[in-house]
Tab-separated table of C-alpha atoms in Angstrom:
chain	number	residue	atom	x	y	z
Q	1	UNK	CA	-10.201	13.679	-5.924
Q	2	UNK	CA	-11.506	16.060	-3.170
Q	3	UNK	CA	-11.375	19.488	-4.218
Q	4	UNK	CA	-10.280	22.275	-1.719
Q	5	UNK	CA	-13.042	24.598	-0.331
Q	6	UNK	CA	-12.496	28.139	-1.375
Q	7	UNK	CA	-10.975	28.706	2.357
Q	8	UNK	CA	-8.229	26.253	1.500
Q	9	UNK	CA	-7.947	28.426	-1.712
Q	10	UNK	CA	-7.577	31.336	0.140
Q	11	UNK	CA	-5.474	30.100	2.332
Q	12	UNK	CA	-2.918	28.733	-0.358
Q	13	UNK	CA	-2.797	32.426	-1.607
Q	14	UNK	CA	-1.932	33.711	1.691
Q	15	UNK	CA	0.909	31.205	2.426
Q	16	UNK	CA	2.215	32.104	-1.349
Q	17	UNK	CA	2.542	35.589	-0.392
Q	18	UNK	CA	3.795	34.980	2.817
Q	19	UNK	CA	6.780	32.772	1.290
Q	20	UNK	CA	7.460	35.794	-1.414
Q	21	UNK	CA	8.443	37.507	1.622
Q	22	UNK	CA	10.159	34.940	3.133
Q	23	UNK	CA	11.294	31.598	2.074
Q	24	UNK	CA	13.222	29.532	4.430
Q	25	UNK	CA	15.587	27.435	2.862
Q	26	UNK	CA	18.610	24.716	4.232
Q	27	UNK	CA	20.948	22.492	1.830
Q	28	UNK	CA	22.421	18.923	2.843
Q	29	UNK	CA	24.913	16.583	0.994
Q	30	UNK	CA	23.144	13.774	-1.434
Q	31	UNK	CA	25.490	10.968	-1.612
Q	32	UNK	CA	23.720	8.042	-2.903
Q	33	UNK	CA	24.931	4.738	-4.219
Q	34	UNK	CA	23.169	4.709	-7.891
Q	35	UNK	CA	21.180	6.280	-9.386
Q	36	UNK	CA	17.622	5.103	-9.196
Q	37	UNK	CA	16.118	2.607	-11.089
Q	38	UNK	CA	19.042	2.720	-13.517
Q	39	UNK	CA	21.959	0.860	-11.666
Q	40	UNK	CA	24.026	3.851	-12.922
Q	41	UNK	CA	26.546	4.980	-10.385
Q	42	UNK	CA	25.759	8.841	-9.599
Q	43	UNK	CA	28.179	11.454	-8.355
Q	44	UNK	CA	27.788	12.962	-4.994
Q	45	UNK	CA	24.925	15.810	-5.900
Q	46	UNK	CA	24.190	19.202	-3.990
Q	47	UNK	CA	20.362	19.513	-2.920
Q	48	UNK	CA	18.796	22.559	-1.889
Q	49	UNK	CA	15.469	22.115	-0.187
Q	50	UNK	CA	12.893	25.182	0.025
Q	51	UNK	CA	9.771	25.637	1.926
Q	52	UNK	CA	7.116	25.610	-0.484
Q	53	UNK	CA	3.356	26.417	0.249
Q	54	UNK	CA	2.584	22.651	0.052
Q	55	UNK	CA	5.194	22.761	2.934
Q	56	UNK	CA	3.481	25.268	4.630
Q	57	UNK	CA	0.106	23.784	4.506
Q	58	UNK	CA	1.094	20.477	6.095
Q	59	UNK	CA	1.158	19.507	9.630
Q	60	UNK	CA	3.777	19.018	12.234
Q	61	UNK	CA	2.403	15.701	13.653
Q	62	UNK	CA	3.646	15.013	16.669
Q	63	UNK	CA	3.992	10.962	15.433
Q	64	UNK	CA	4.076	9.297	12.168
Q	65	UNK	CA	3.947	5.876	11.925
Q	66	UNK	CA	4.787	4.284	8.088
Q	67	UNK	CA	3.522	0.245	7.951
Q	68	UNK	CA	4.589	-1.283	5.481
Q	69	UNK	CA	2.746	-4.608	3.988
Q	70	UNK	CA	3.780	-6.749	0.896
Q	71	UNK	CA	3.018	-7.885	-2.356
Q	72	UNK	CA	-0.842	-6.807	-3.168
Q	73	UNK	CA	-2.262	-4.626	-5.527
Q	74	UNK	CA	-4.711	-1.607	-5.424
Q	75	UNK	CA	-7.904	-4.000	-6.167
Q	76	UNK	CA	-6.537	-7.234	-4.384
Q	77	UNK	CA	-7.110	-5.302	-0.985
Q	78	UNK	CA	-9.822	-2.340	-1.297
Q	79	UNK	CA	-13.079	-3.760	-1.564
Q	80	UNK	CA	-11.761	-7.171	-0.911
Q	81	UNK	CA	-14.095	-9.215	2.312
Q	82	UNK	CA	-10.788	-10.743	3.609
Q	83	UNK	CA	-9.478	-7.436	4.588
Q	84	UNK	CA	-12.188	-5.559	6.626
Q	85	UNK	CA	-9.498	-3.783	8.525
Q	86	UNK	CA	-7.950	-2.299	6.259
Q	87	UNK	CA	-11.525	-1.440	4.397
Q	88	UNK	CA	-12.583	0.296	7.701
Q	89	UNK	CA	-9.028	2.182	7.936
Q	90	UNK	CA	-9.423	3.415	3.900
Q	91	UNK	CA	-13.031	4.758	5.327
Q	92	UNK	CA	-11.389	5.961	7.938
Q	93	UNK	CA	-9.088	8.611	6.273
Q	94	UNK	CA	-7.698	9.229	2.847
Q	95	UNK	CA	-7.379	5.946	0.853
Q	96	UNK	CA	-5.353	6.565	-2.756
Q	97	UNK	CA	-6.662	5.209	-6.064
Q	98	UNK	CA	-3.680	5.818	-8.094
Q	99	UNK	CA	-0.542	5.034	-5.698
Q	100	UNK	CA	2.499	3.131	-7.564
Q	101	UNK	CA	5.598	1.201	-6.235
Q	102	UNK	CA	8.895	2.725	-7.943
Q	103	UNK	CA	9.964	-0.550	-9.163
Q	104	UNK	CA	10.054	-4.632	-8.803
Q	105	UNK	CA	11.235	-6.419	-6.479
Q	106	UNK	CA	10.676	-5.568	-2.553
Q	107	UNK	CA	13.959	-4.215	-1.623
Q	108	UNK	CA	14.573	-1.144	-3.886
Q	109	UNK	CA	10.865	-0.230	-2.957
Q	110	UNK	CA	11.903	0.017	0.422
Q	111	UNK	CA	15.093	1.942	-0.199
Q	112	UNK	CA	13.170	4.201	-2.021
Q	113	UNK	CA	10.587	4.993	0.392
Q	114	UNK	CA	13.256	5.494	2.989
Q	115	UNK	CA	15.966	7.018	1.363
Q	116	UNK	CA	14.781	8.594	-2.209
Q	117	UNK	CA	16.440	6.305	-4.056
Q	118	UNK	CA	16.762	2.641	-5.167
Q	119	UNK	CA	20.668	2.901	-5.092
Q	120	UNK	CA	20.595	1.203	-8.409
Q	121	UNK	CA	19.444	-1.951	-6.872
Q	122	UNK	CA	17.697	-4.278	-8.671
Q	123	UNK	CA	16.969	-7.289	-6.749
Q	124	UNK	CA	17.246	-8.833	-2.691
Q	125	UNK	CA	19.766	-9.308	-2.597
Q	126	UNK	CA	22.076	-8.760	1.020
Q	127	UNK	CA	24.108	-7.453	2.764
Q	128	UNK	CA	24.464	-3.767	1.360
Q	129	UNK	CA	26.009	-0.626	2.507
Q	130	UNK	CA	25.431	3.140	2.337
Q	131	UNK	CA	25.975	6.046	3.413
Q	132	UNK	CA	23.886	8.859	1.872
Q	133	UNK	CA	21.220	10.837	3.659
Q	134	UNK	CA	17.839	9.495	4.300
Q	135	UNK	CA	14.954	9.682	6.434
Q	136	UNK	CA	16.309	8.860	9.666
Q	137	UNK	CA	19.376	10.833	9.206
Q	138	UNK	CA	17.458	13.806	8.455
Q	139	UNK	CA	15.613	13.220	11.162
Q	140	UNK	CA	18.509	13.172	13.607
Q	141	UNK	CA	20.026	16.388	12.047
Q	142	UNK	CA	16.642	18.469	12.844
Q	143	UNK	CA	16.837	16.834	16.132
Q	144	UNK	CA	14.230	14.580	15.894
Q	145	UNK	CA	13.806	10.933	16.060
Q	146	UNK	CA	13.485	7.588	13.764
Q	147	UNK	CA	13.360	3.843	15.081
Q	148	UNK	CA	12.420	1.047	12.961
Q	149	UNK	CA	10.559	-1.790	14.495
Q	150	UNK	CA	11.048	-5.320	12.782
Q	151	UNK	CA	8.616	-8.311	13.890
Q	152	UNK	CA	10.957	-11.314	14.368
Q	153	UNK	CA	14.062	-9.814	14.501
Q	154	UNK	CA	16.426	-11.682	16.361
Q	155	UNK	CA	17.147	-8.848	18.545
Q	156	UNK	CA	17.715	-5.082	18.610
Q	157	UNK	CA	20.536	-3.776	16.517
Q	158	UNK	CA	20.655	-7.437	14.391
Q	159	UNK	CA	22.408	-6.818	11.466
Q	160	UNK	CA	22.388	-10.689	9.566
Q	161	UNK	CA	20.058	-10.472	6.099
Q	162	UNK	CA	17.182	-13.507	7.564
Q	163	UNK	CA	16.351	-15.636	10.973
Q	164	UNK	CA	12.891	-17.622	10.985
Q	165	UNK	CA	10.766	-15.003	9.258
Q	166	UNK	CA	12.476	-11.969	9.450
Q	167	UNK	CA	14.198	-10.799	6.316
Q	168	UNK	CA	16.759	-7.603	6.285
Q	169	UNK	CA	15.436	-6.726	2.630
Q	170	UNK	CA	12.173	-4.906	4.397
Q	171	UNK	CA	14.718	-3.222	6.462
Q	172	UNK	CA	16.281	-0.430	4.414
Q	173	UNK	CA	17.587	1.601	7.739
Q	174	UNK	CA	20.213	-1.558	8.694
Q	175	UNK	CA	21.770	-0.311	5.356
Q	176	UNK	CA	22.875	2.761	6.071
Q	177	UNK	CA	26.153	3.780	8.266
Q	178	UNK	CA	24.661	6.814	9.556
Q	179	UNK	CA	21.634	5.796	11.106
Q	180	UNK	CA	22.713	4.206	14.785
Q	181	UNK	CA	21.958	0.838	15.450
Q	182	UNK	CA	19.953	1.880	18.249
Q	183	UNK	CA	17.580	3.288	15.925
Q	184	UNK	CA	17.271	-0.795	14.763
Q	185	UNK	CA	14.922	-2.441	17.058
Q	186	UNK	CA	12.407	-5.537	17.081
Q	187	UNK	CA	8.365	-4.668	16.927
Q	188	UNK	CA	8.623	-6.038	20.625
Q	189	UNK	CA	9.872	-2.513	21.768
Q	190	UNK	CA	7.022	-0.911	19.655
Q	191	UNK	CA	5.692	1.334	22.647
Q	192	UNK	CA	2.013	0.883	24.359
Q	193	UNK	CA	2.163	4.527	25.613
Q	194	UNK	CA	2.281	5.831	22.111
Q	195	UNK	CA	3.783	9.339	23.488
Q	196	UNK	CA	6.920	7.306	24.026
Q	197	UNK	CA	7.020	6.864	19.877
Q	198	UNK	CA	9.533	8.169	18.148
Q	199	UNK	CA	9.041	11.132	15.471
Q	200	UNK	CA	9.179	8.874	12.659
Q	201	UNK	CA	8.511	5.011	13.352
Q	202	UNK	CA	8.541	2.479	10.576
Q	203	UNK	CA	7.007	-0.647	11.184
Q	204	UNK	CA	7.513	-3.769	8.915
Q	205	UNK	CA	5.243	-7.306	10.102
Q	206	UNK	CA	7.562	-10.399	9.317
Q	207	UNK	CA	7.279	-12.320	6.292
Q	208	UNK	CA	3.471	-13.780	7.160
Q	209	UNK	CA	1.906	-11.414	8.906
Q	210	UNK	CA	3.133	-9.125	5.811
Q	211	UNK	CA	1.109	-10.778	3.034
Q	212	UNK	CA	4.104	-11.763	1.760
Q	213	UNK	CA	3.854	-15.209	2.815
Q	214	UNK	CA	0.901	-15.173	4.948
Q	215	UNK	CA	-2.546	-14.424	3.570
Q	216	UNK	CA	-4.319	-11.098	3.271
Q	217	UNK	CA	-6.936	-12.261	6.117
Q	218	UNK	CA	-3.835	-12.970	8.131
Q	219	UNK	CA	-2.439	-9.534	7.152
Q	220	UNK	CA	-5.282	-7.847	8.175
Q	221	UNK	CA	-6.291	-9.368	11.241
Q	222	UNK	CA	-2.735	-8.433	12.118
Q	223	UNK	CA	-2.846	-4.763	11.507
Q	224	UNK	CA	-6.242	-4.723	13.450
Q	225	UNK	CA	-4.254	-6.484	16.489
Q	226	UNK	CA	-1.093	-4.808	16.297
Q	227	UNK	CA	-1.737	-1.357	14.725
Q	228	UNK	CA	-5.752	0.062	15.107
Q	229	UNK	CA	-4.722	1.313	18.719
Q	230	UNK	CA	-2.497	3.575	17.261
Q	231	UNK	CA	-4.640	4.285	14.711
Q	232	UNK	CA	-7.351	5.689	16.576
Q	233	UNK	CA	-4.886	7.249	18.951
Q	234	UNK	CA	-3.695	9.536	16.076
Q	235	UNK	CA	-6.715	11.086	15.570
Q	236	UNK	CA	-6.857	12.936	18.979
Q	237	UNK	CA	-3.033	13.320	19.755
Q	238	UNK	CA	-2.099	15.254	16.502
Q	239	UNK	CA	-0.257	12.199	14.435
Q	240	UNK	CA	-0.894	9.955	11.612
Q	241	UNK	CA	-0.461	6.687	10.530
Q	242	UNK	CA	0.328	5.252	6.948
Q	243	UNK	CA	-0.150	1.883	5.460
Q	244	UNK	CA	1.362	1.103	2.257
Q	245	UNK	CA	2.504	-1.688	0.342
Q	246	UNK	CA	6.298	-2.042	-1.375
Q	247	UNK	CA	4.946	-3.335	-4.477
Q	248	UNK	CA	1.855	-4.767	-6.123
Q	249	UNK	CA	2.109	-8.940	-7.401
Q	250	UNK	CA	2.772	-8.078	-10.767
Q	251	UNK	CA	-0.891	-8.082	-12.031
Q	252	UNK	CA	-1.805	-4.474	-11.803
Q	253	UNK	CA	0.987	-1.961	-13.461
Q	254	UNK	CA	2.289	-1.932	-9.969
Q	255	UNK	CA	-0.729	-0.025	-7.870
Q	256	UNK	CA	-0.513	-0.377	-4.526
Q	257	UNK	CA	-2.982	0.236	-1.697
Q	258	UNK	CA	-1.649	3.728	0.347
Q	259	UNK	CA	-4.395	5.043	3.219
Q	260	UNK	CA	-3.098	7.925	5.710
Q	261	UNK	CA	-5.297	8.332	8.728
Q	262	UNK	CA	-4.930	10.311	12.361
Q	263	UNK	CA	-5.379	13.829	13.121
Q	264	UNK	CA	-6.006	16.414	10.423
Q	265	UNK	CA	-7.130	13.957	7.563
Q	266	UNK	CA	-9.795	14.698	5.440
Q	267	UNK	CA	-11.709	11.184	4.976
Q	268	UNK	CA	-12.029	10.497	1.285
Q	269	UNK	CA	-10.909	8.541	-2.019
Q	270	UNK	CA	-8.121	10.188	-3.686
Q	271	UNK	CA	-7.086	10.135	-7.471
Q	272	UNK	CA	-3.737	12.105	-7.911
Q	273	UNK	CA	-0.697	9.997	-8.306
Q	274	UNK	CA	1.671	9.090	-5.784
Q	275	UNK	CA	4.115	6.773	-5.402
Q	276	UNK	CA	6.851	5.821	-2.780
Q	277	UNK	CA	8.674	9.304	-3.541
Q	278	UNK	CA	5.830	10.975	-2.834
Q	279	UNK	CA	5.019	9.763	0.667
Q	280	UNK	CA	8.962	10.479	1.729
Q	281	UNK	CA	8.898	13.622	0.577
Q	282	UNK	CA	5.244	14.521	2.975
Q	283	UNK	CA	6.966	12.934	5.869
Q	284	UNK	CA	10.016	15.294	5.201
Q	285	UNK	CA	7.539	18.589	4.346
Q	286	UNK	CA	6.152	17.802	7.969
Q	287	UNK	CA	9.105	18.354	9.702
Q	288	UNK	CA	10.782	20.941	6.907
Q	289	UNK	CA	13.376	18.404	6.190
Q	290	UNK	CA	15.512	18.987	2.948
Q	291	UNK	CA	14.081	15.786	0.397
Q	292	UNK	CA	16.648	13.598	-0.029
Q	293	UNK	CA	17.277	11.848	-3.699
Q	294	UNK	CA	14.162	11.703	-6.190
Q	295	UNK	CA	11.661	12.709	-3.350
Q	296	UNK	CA	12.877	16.203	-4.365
Q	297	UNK	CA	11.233	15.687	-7.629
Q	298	UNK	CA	7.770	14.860	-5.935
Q	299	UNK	CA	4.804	16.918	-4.538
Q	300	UNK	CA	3.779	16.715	-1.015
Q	301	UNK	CA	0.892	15.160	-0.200
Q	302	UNK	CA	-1.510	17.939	0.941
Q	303	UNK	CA	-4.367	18.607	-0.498
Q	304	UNK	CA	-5.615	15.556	2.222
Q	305	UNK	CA	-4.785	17.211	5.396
Q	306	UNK	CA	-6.771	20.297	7.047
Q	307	UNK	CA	-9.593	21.025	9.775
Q	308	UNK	CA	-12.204	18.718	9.716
């Protein structure tokens, strides 16, 4: 892992003190449908978030963009000649050696990473409903913004659980009653003018372009198509983009591929761990958004981010 130059150091001291003075805190409702990874039902639970000096250090990008790809480990992608792309992106900014799904299969992964929690949920299976706070409801009570964008979704708003080679178990936001349908849209309203992006944009490739059914050349060739615009936007408007898998293909103690790149990102290979948790609760330190679920018990990621 990188290790911070004495300024960062000094900095992290400063911020401490500062917070000593003066910690800003805010509390939401957690009302989630299990708890996760144990199927257990879990009572409605009282979080209160607090500004740490991770917090502090982070950014306020201006975008974020989350991609999420399927079924690969770690060492099935990095290093691997069928994905240069994705190679060239890990170069590109901060590629993690030790990131883990939560759990098997694909849909609690992607609850996780949106919500905080698996709901219990232990399998595809569809439809579900909730209601407890997650990303984009956050998002929307610090009046900010969240869209998903779905590659062969029917249409906007579509709520059935498959069509052709979309599948509503990479959707985790079509879940949840408080996050509008508006905020459900196909990857064919995924903006060209990148300004016009949303604070928080998830995007999720259908089932081949994925790697779930397709192959990892197709995967890749995909992201260079569909995402390296944005990528290389991000690194002069102030945002970021993150590629991550939901789980690996059971070969590999379930490490994943994770690389964050855009503005602010120190290139380099990481080693702490991180794991779906982990990257929700960065997204919410950007914006100072109380962690919803199990992110709460996870670090920021920030030891990646400062002036290059």
């Amino acid at each position: 892992m990188r290790t911070p130059t004495a300024s960062r150091v000094i900095e992290a001291a400063a911020l401490a003190a500062g917070l000593a003075l003066a910690t800003a805190s805010c509390t939401s409702t957690t009302q989630a449908a299990g708890t996760p990874g144990t199927g257990t039902p879990a009572a409605t639970a009282r979080t209160t978030a607090r500004t740490t000096v991770a917090d502090v250090a982070l950014p306020r990008p201006g975008h974020v963009v989350v991609v999420m790809m399927e079924n690969h480990s770690y060492s099935d992608i990095i290093g691997n000649p069928d994905a240069p792309y994705i190679n060239a992106l890990a170069a590109q900014g901060a590629s993690f050696s030790r990131s883990y799904a939560v759990t098997h299969p694909s849909e609690p992964n992607y609850l996780a990473l949106f919500s905080g929690s698996t709901t219990g949920l232990d399998d595809d299976s569809c439809p579900h409903t909730y209601t407890g706070p997650n990303l984009a409801s956050e998002l929307a009570a610090a009046g900010l913004t969240f869209t998903g964008y779905s590659e062969s979704m029917p249409s906007d708003g579509y709520t059935g659980c498959s069509a052709g080679e979309y599948a509503r178990k990479h959707n985790p936001w079509v879940n949840f009653t408080n996050v509008p349908s508006a905020d459900n849209r196909t990857f064919a309203a995924f903006p060209s003018d990148y300004a016009k992006l949303p604070t928080v944009a998830f995007v999720v490739p259908n089932l081949n372009n994925d790697m779930h059914d397709g192959t990892i050349a197709q995967g890749d060739a995909w992201l260079k198509a569909n995402i390296n615009g944005y990528a290389q936007w991000a690194k002069t408007h102030d945002s970021e983009l993150v590629v991550t898998w939901d789980e690996d293909d059971n070969s590999s103690a379930n490490q994943i591929p994770t690389i964050i790149v855009g503005a602010h990102v120190r290139p380099g290979t990481y080693d702490e761990q991180i794991t779906h948790y982990s990257l929700l609760r960065t997204i919410e330190g950007f914006y100072r958004l109380p962690p919803a679920a199990e992110s709460a018990g996870a670090a920021p990621i920030s030891d990646v981010f400062g002036v290059s």
